[in-house]
Amino acid sequence: MKKVCHKEAMKIISELNDKKTRLINTELREKTVRYRDGESRPTGGYSYQKTRDEIKKLDAEIRRIKHVLAKANCAVMLDGFDMTLGEGLVYLAQLTQEHERIDALANEMQTFVSITANGVTIHNDCMYDVKKAEADAAALNSEIGRLQVAIDRANLVNYIEL
């Protein structure tokens, strides 16, 4: 067994996924051979079964590490937040989505007046305070940053056995 921090475990998962991608790309390149009439068929180095076995092995290892990491994420508490690392990851996604929505609202003009081709004046007024949306977007951005730091810290200082 090997003791690694959460960040190292994620790095191992990434490396295993990269290895799987390279294996699949090699398969795509080498799964067929070309030759002309009258030439003998090249043997090539591709093996369907060997490739399946290697992918299966990589997938099993990725699943194992992700499972250990997921279990740890349910136990590790985030500094400055009353939630586990796993909850923090969900919360981060929620905050990021909310920030995108609020930021779009903050980028609107409070009032906009236009004139149609036939000379009619049209007023467009936001039904909310754009300045409040700007302040809320800034506060969300700050909270996201604080949460990201707590998550990064937890991923660096907490260890799991692989």
mmCIF file with all atom_site columns, C-alpha atoms in Angstrom:
data_model
loop_
_atom_site.group_PDB
_atom_site.id
_atom_site.type_symbol
_atom_site.label_atom_id
_atom_site.label_alt_id
_atom_site.label_comp_id
_atom_site.label_asym_id
_atom_site.label_entity_id
_atom_site.label_seq_id
_atom_site.pdbx_PDB_ins_code
_atom_site.Cartn_x
_atom_site.Cartn_y
_atom_site.Cartn_z
_atom_site.occupancy
_atom_site.B_iso_or_equiv
_atom_site.pdbx_formal_charge
_atom_site.auth_seq_id
_atom_site.auth_comp_id
_atom_site.auth_asym_id
_atom_site.auth_atom_id
_atom_site.pdbx_PDB_model_num
ATOM 1   C CA . MET A 1 1   ? 0.000   0.000   0.000   1.00 0.00 ? 1   MET A CA 1
ATOM 2   C CA . LYS A 1 2   ? 1.115   3.512   -0.763  1.00 0.00 ? 2   LYS A CA 1
ATOM 3   C CA . LYS A 1 3   ? 0.099   6.664   1.115   1.00 0.00 ? 3   LYS A CA 1
ATOM 4   C CA . VAL A 1 4   ? -0.632  9.668   -1.134  1.00 0.00 ? 4   VAL A CA 1
ATOM 5   C CA . CYS A 1 5   ? -2.408  12.980  -0.712  1.00 0.00 ? 5   CYS A CA 1
ATOM 6   C CA . HIS A 1 6   ? -5.694  13.483  -2.540  1.00 0.00 ? 6   HIS A CA 1
ATOM 7   C CA . LYS A 1 7   ? -4.000  15.666  -5.173  1.00 0.00 ? 7   LYS A CA 1
ATOM 8   C CA . GLU A 1 8   ? -1.483  12.900  -5.918  1.00 0.00 ? 8   GLU A CA 1
ATOM 9   C CA . ALA A 1 9   ? -4.331  10.397  -6.270  1.00 0.00 ? 9   ALA A CA 1
ATOM 10  C CA . MET A 1 10  ? -6.029  12.695  -8.780  1.00 0.00 ? 10  MET A CA 1
ATOM 11  C CA . LYS A 1 11  ? -2.724  12.972  -10.660 1.00 0.00 ? 11  LYS A CA 1
ATOM 12  C CA . ILE A 1 12  ? -2.441  9.166   -10.768 1.00 0.00 ? 12  ILE A CA 1
ATOM 13  C CA . ILE A 1 13  ? -6.003  8.954   -12.129 1.00 0.00 ? 13  ILE A CA 1
ATOM 14  C CA . SER A 1 14  ? -5.139  11.529  -14.788 1.00 0.00 ? 14  SER A CA 1
ATOM 15  C CA . GLU A 1 15  ? -2.025  9.577   -15.797 1.00 0.00 ? 15  GLU A CA 1
ATOM 16  C CA . LEU A 1 16  ? -4.029  6.340   -16.025 1.00 0.00 ? 16  LEU A CA 1
ATOM 17  C CA . ASN A 1 17  ? -6.642  8.094   -18.191 1.00 0.00 ? 17  ASN A CA 1
ATOM 18  C CA . ASP A 1 18  ? -3.855  9.443   -20.421 1.00 0.00 ? 18  ASP A CA 1
ATOM 19  C CA . LYS A 1 19  ? -2.423  5.923   -20.741 1.00 0.00 ? 19  LYS A CA 1
ATOM 20  C CA . LYS A 1 20  ? -5.885  4.622   -21.684 1.00 0.00 ? 20  LYS A CA 1
ATOM 21  C CA . THR A 1 21  ? -6.300  7.386   -24.288 1.00 0.00 ? 21  THR A CA 1
ATOM 22  C CA . ARG A 1 22  ? -2.902  6.546   -25.815 1.00 0.00 ? 22  ARG A CA 1
ATOM 23  C CA . LEU A 1 23  ? -3.863  2.862   -25.913 1.00 0.00 ? 23  LEU A CA 1
ATOM 24  C CA . ILE A 1 24  ? -7.149  3.664   -27.668 1.00 0.00 ? 24  ILE A CA 1
ATOM 25  C CA . ASN A 1 25  ? -5.381  5.965   -30.143 1.00 0.00 ? 25  ASN A CA 1
ATOM 26  C CA . THR A 1 26  ? -2.829  3.238   -30.872 1.00 0.00 ? 26  THR A CA 1
ATOM 27  C CA . GLU A 1 27  ? -5.687  0.807   -31.444 1.00 0.00 ? 27  GLU A CA 1
ATOM 28  C CA . LEU A 1 28  ? -7.325  3.216   -33.899 1.00 0.00 ? 28  LEU A CA 1
ATOM 29  C CA . ARG A 1 29  ? -4.052  3.481   -35.846 1.00 0.00 ? 29  ARG A CA 1
ATOM 30  C CA . GLU A 1 30  ? -3.045  -0.174  -35.757 1.00 0.00 ? 30  GLU A CA 1
ATOM 31  C CA . LYS A 1 31  ? -6.336  -2.116  -35.889 1.00 0.00 ? 31  LYS A CA 1
ATOM 32  C CA . THR A 1 32  ? -6.082  -2.601  -39.644 1.00 0.00 ? 32  THR A CA 1
ATOM 33  C CA . VAL A 1 33  ? -3.298  -3.293  -42.118 1.00 0.00 ? 33  VAL A CA 1
ATOM 34  C CA . ARG A 1 34  ? -3.088  -2.413  -45.793 1.00 0.00 ? 34  ARG A CA 1
ATOM 35  C CA . TYR A 1 35  ? -1.479  -4.406  -48.544 1.00 0.00 ? 35  TYR A CA 1
ATOM 36  C CA . ARG A 1 36  ? -1.827  -4.934  -52.280 1.00 0.00 ? 36  ARG A CA 1
ATOM 37  C CA . ASP A 1 37  ? -2.977  -7.944  -54.215 1.00 0.00 ? 37  ASP A CA 1
ATOM 38  C CA . GLY A 1 38  ? -0.132  -10.372 -54.524 1.00 0.00 ? 38  GLY A CA 1
ATOM 39  C CA . GLU A 1 39  ? 1.592   -9.142  -51.328 1.00 0.00 ? 39  GLU A CA 1
ATOM 40  C CA . SER A 1 40  ? 1.517   -11.127 -48.130 1.00 0.00 ? 40  SER A CA 1
ATOM 41  C CA . ARG A 1 41  ? -0.614  -9.712  -45.339 1.00 0.00 ? 41  ARG A CA 1
ATOM 42  C CA . PRO A 1 42  ? 1.522   -7.775  -42.784 1.00 0.00 ? 42  PRO A CA 1
ATOM 43  C CA . THR A 1 43  ? 1.297   -9.191  -39.282 1.00 0.00 ? 43  THR A CA 1
ATOM 44  C CA . GLY A 1 44  ? 1.224   -5.912  -37.347 1.00 0.00 ? 44  GLY A CA 1
ATOM 45  C CA . GLY A 1 45  ? 1.475   -5.659  -33.569 1.00 0.00 ? 45  GLY A CA 1
ATOM 46  C CA . TYR A 1 46  ? -2.171  -5.097  -32.741 1.00 0.00 ? 46  TYR A CA 1
ATOM 47  C CA . SER A 1 47  ? -4.034  -7.558  -30.552 1.00 0.00 ? 47  SER A CA 1
ATOM 48  C CA . TYR A 1 48  ? -7.748  -7.069  -29.978 1.00 0.00 ? 48  TYR A CA 1
ATOM 49  C CA . GLN A 1 49  ? -7.788  -9.181  -26.806 1.00 0.00 ? 49  GLN A CA 1
ATOM 50  C CA . LYS A 1 50  ? -4.601  -7.681  -25.339 1.00 0.00 ? 50  LYS A CA 1
ATOM 51  C CA . THR A 1 51  ? -6.021  -4.177  -25.867 1.00 0.00 ? 51  THR A CA 1
ATOM 52  C CA . ARG A 1 52  ? -9.328  -5.142  -24.212 1.00 0.00 ? 52  ARG A CA 1
ATOM 53  C CA . ASP A 1 53  ? -7.427  -6.653  -21.262 1.00 0.00 ? 53  ASP A CA 1
ATOM 54  C CA . GLU A 1 54  ? -5.220  -3.590  -20.827 1.00 0.00 ? 54  GLU A CA 1
ATOM 55  C CA . ILE A 1 55  ? -8.195  -1.194  -20.963 1.00 0.00 ? 55  ILE A CA 1
ATOM 56  C CA . LYS A 1 56  ? -10.086 -3.364  -18.474 1.00 0.00 ? 56  LYS A CA 1
ATOM 57  C CA . LYS A 1 57  ? -7.075  -3.311  -16.126 1.00 0.00 ? 57  LYS A CA 1
ATOM 58  C CA . LEU A 1 58  ? -6.718  0.480   -16.392 1.00 0.00 ? 58  LEU A CA 1
ATOM 59  C CA . ASP A 1 59  ? -10.456 1.017   -15.820 1.00 0.00 ? 59  ASP A CA 1
ATOM 60  C CA . ALA A 1 60  ? -10.364 -1.202  -12.724 1.00 0.00 ? 60  ALA A CA 1
ATOM 61  C CA . GLU A 1 61  ? -7.454  0.747   -11.254 1.00 0.00 ? 61  GLU A CA 1
ATOM 62  C CA . ILE A 1 62  ? -9.125  4.099   -12.030 1.00 0.00 ? 62  ILE A CA 1
ATOM 63  C CA . ARG A 1 63  ? -12.342 2.877   -10.349 1.00 0.00 ? 63  ARG A CA 1
ATOM 64  C CA . ARG A 1 64  ? -10.431 1.648   -7.311  1.00 0.00 ? 64  ARG A CA 1
ATOM 65  C CA . ILE A 1 65  ? -8.592  4.930   -6.778  1.00 0.00 ? 65  ILE A CA 1
ATOM 66  C CA . LYS A 1 66  ? -11.728 7.022   -7.410  1.00 0.00 ? 66  LYS A CA 1
ATOM 67  C CA . HIS A 1 67  ? -13.622 4.906   -4.882  1.00 0.00 ? 67  HIS A CA 1
ATOM 68  C CA . VAL A 1 68  ? -10.963 5.398   -2.191  1.00 0.00 ? 68  VAL A CA 1
ATOM 69  C CA . LEU A 1 69  ? -10.886 9.116   -2.978  1.00 0.00 ? 69  LEU A CA 1
ATOM 70  C CA . ALA A 1 70  ? -14.695 9.415   -2.909  1.00 0.00 ? 70  ALA A CA 1
ATOM 71  C CA . LYS A 1 71  ? -14.839 7.706   0.496   1.00 0.00 ? 71  LYS A CA 1
ATOM 72  C CA . ALA A 1 72  ? -12.201 10.093  1.854   1.00 0.00 ? 72  ALA A CA 1
ATOM 73  C CA . ASN A 1 73  ? -14.073 13.087  0.387   1.00 0.00 ? 73  ASN A CA 1
ATOM 74  C CA . CYS A 1 74  ? -17.063 12.089  2.537   1.00 0.00 ? 74  CYS A CA 1
ATOM 75  C CA . ALA A 1 75  ? -14.992 12.278  5.725   1.00 0.00 ? 75  ALA A CA 1
ATOM 76  C CA . VAL A 1 76  ? -12.618 15.227  5.267   1.00 0.00 ? 76  VAL A CA 1
ATOM 77  C CA . MET A 1 77  ? -13.997 18.531  6.560   1.00 0.00 ? 77  MET A CA 1
ATOM 78  C CA . LEU A 1 78  ? -13.133 21.795  4.795   1.00 0.00 ? 78  LEU A CA 1
ATOM 79  C CA . ASP A 1 79  ? -11.464 24.528  6.840   1.00 0.00 ? 79  ASP A CA 1
ATOM 80  C CA . GLY A 1 80  ? -13.765 27.538  7.145   1.00 0.00 ? 80  GLY A CA 1
ATOM 81  C CA . PHE A 1 81  ? -16.814 25.684  5.862   1.00 0.00 ? 81  PHE A CA 1
ATOM 82  C CA . ASP A 1 82  ? -19.266 23.448  7.695   1.00 0.00 ? 82  ASP A CA 1
ATOM 83  C CA . MET A 1 83  ? -19.114 20.726  5.052   1.00 0.00 ? 83  MET A CA 1
ATOM 84  C CA . THR A 1 84  ? -17.093 17.794  3.822   1.00 0.00 ? 84  THR A CA 1
ATOM 85  C CA . LEU A 1 85  ? -14.767 17.956  0.858   1.00 0.00 ? 85  LEU A CA 1
ATOM 86  C CA . GLY A 1 86  ? -17.355 16.055  -1.204  1.00 0.00 ? 86  GLY A CA 1
ATOM 87  C CA . GLU A 1 87  ? -20.059 18.561  -0.293  1.00 0.00 ? 87  GLU A CA 1
ATOM 88  C CA . GLY A 1 88  ? -17.618 21.377  -1.055  1.00 0.00 ? 88  GLY A CA 1
ATOM 89  C CA . LEU A 1 89  ? -17.098 20.077  -4.575  1.00 0.00 ? 89  LEU A CA 1
ATOM 90  C CA . VAL A 1 90  ? -20.860 20.068  -5.170  1.00 0.00 ? 90  VAL A CA 1
ATOM 91  C CA . TYR A 1 91  ? -21.171 23.511  -3.568  1.00 0.00 ? 91  TYR A CA 1
ATOM 92  C CA . LEU A 1 92  ? -18.378 24.826  -5.813  1.00 0.00 ? 92  LEU A CA 1
ATOM 93  C CA . ALA A 1 93  ? -20.269 23.698  -8.915  1.00 0.00 ? 93  ALA A CA 1
ATOM 94  C CA . GLN A 1 94  ? -23.462 25.325  -7.607  1.00 0.00 ? 94  GLN A CA 1
ATOM 95  C CA . LEU A 1 95  ? -21.685 28.596  -6.794  1.00 0.00 ? 95  LEU A CA 1
ATOM 96  C CA . THR A 1 96  ? -20.025 28.644  -10.199 1.00 0.00 ? 96  THR A CA 1
ATOM 97  C CA . GLN A 1 97  ? -23.366 28.205  -11.973 1.00 0.00 ? 97  GLN A CA 1
ATOM 98  C CA . GLU A 1 98  ? -24.985 30.898  -9.815  1.00 0.00 ? 98  GLU A CA 1
ATOM 99  C CA . HIS A 1 99  ? -22.062 33.241  -10.502 1.00 0.00 ? 99  HIS A CA 1
ATOM 100 C CA . GLU A 1 100 ? -22.509 32.766  -14.260 1.00 0.00 ? 100 GLU A CA 1
ATOM 101 C CA . ARG A 1 101 ? -26.219 33.632  -13.995 1.00 0.00 ? 101 ARG A CA 1
ATOM 102 C CA . ILE A 1 102 ? -25.696 36.649  -11.707 1.00 0.00 ? 102 ILE A CA 1
ATOM 103 C CA . ASP A 1 103 ? -22.735 37.910  -13.755 1.00 0.00 ? 103 ASP A CA 1
ATOM 104 C CA . ALA A 1 104 ? -24.924 37.875  -16.884 1.00 0.00 ? 104 ALA A CA 1
ATOM 105 C CA . LEU A 1 105 ? -27.549 39.918  -15.014 1.00 0.00 ? 105 LEU A CA 1
ATOM 106 C CA . ALA A 1 106 ? -24.846 42.285  -13.739 1.00 0.00 ? 106 ALA A CA 1
ATOM 107 C CA . ASN A 1 107 ? -23.748 42.992  -17.318 1.00 0.00 ? 107 ASN A CA 1
ATOM 108 C CA . GLU A 1 108 ? -27.139 44.347  -18.355 1.00 0.00 ? 108 GLU A CA 1
ATOM 109 C CA . MET A 1 109 ? -27.886 48.066  -18.627 1.00 0.00 ? 109 MET A CA 1
ATOM 110 C CA . GLN A 1 110 ? -30.306 49.321  -15.963 1.00 0.00 ? 110 GLN A CA 1
ATOM 111 C CA . THR A 1 111 ? -32.202 51.328  -18.594 1.00 0.00 ? 111 THR A CA 1
ATOM 112 C CA . PHE A 1 112 ? -31.923 51.271  -22.336 1.00 0.00 ? 112 PHE A CA 1
ATOM 113 C CA . VAL A 1 113 ? -33.875 53.420  -24.765 1.00 0.00 ? 113 VAL A CA 1
ATOM 114 C CA . SER A 1 114 ? -34.149 52.655  -28.466 1.00 0.00 ? 114 SER A CA 1
ATOM 115 C CA . ILE A 1 115 ? -36.085 54.098  -31.355 1.00 0.00 ? 115 ILE A CA 1
ATOM 116 C CA . THR A 1 116 ? -37.747 51.843  -33.912 1.00 0.00 ? 116 THR A CA 1
ATOM 117 C CA . ALA A 1 117 ? -37.535 52.399  -37.661 1.00 0.00 ? 117 ALA A CA 1
ATOM 118 C CA . ASN A 1 118 ? -40.917 54.158  -37.593 1.00 0.00 ? 118 ASN A CA 1
ATOM 119 C CA . GLY A 1 119 ? -39.843 56.556  -34.796 1.00 0.00 ? 119 GLY A CA 1
ATOM 120 C CA . VAL A 1 120 ? -41.430 54.878  -31.750 1.00 0.00 ? 120 VAL A CA 1
ATOM 121 C CA . THR A 1 121 ? -39.366 55.188  -28.577 1.00 0.00 ? 121 THR A CA 1
ATOM 122 C CA . ILE A 1 122 ? -38.955 51.910  -26.699 1.00 0.00 ? 122 ILE A CA 1
ATOM 123 C CA . HIS A 1 123 ? -37.856 51.817  -23.058 1.00 0.00 ? 123 HIS A CA 1
ATOM 124 C CA . ASN A 1 124 ? -36.153 48.712  -21.666 1.00 0.00 ? 124 ASN A CA 1
ATOM 125 C CA . ASP A 1 125 ? -35.852 48.734  -17.878 1.00 0.00 ? 125 ASP A CA 1
ATOM 126 C CA . CYS A 1 126 ? -34.350 45.930  -15.785 1.00 0.00 ? 126 CYS A CA 1
ATOM 127 C CA . MET A 1 127 ? -36.757 44.694  -13.137 1.00 0.00 ? 127 MET A CA 1
ATOM 128 C CA . TYR A 1 128 ? -33.874 44.464  -10.636 1.00 0.00 ? 128 TYR A CA 1
ATOM 129 C CA . ASP A 1 129 ? -31.003 46.642  -9.432  1.00 0.00 ? 129 ASP A CA 1
ATOM 130 C CA . VAL A 1 130 ? -28.046 45.984  -11.738 1.00 0.00 ? 130 VAL A CA 1
ATOM 131 C CA . LYS A 1 131 ? -25.663 47.419  -9.102  1.00 0.00 ? 131 LYS A CA 1
ATOM 132 C CA . LYS A 1 132 ? -26.965 44.832  -6.604  1.00 0.00 ? 132 LYS A CA 1
ATOM 133 C CA . ALA A 1 133 ? -26.312 42.086  -9.169  1.00 0.00 ? 133 ALA A CA 1
ATOM 134 C CA . GLU A 1 134 ? -22.765 43.438  -9.637  1.00 0.00 ? 134 GLU A CA 1
ATOM 135 C CA . ALA A 1 135 ? -22.172 43.354  -5.873  1.00 0.00 ? 135 ALA A CA 1
ATOM 136 C CA . ASP A 1 136 ? -23.647 39.845  -5.623  1.00 0.00 ? 136 ASP A CA 1
ATOM 137 C CA . ALA A 1 137 ? -21.434 38.633  -8.487  1.00 0.00 ? 137 ALA A CA 1
ATOM 138 C CA . ALA A 1 138 ? -18.359 40.041  -6.728  1.00 0.00 ? 138 ALA A CA 1
ATOM 139 C CA . ALA A 1 139 ? -19.376 38.388  -3.436  1.00 0.00 ? 139 ALA A CA 1
ATOM 140 C CA . LEU A 1 140 ? -19.927 35.060  -5.202  1.00 0.00 ? 140 LEU A CA 1
ATOM 141 C CA . ASN A 1 141 ? -16.540 35.348  -6.879  1.00 0.00 ? 141 ASN A CA 1
ATOM 142 C CA . SER A 1 142 ? -14.932 35.916  -3.487  1.00 0.00 ? 142 SER A CA 1
ATOM 143 C CA . GLU A 1 143 ? -16.764 32.936  -1.951  1.00 0.00 ? 143 GLU A CA 1
ATOM 144 C CA . ILE A 1 144 ? -15.736 30.734  -4.887  1.00 0.00 ? 144 ILE A CA 1
ATOM 145 C CA . GLY A 1 145 ? -12.105 31.733  -4.374  1.00 0.00 ? 145 GLY A CA 1
ATOM 146 C CA . ARG A 1 146 ? -12.270 31.038  -0.636  1.00 0.00 ? 146 ARG A CA 1
ATOM 147 C CA . LEU A 1 147 ? -13.889 27.639  -1.282  1.00 0.00 ? 147 LEU A CA 1
ATOM 148 C CA . GLN A 1 148 ? -11.346 26.720  -3.968  1.00 0.00 ? 148 GLN A CA 1
ATOM 149 C CA . VAL A 1 149 ? -8.497  27.458  -1.559  1.00 0.00 ? 149 VAL A CA 1
ATOM 150 C CA . ALA A 1 150 ? -10.133 25.293  1.140   1.00 0.00 ? 150 ALA A CA 1
ATOM 151 C CA . ILE A 1 151 ? -10.603 22.445  -1.364  1.00 0.00 ? 151 ILE A CA 1
ATOM 152 C CA . ASP A 1 152 ? -7.024  22.753  -2.653  1.00 0.00 ? 152 ASP A CA 1
ATOM 153 C CA . ARG A 1 153 ? -5.681  22.765  0.911   1.00 0.00 ? 153 ARG A CA 1
ATOM 154 C CA . ALA A 1 154 ? -7.740  19.697  1.840   1.00 0.00 ? 154 ALA A CA 1
ATOM 155 C CA . ASN A 1 155 ? -6.533  17.876  -1.277  1.00 0.00 ? 155 ASN A CA 1
ATOM 156 C CA . LEU A 1 156 ? -2.907  18.598  -0.369  1.00 0.00 ? 156 LEU A CA 1
ATOM 157 C CA . VAL A 1 157 ? -2.903  17.852  3.370   1.00 0.00 ? 157 VAL A CA 1
ATOM 158 C CA . ASN A 1 158 ? -5.147  14.792  3.563   1.00 0.00 ? 158 ASN A CA 1
ATOM 159 C CA . TYR A 1 159 ? -3.826  11.343  2.701   1.00 0.00 ? 159 TYR A CA 1
ATOM 160 C CA . ILE A 1 160 ? -5.323  8.080   1.518   1.00 0.00 ? 160 ILE A CA 1
ATOM 161 C CA . GLU A 1 161 ? -3.922  4.560   1.236   1.00 0.00 ? 161 GLU A CA 1
ATOM 162 C CA . LEU A 1 162 ? -3.711  3.175   -2.274  1.00 0.00 ? 162 LEU A CA 1
#
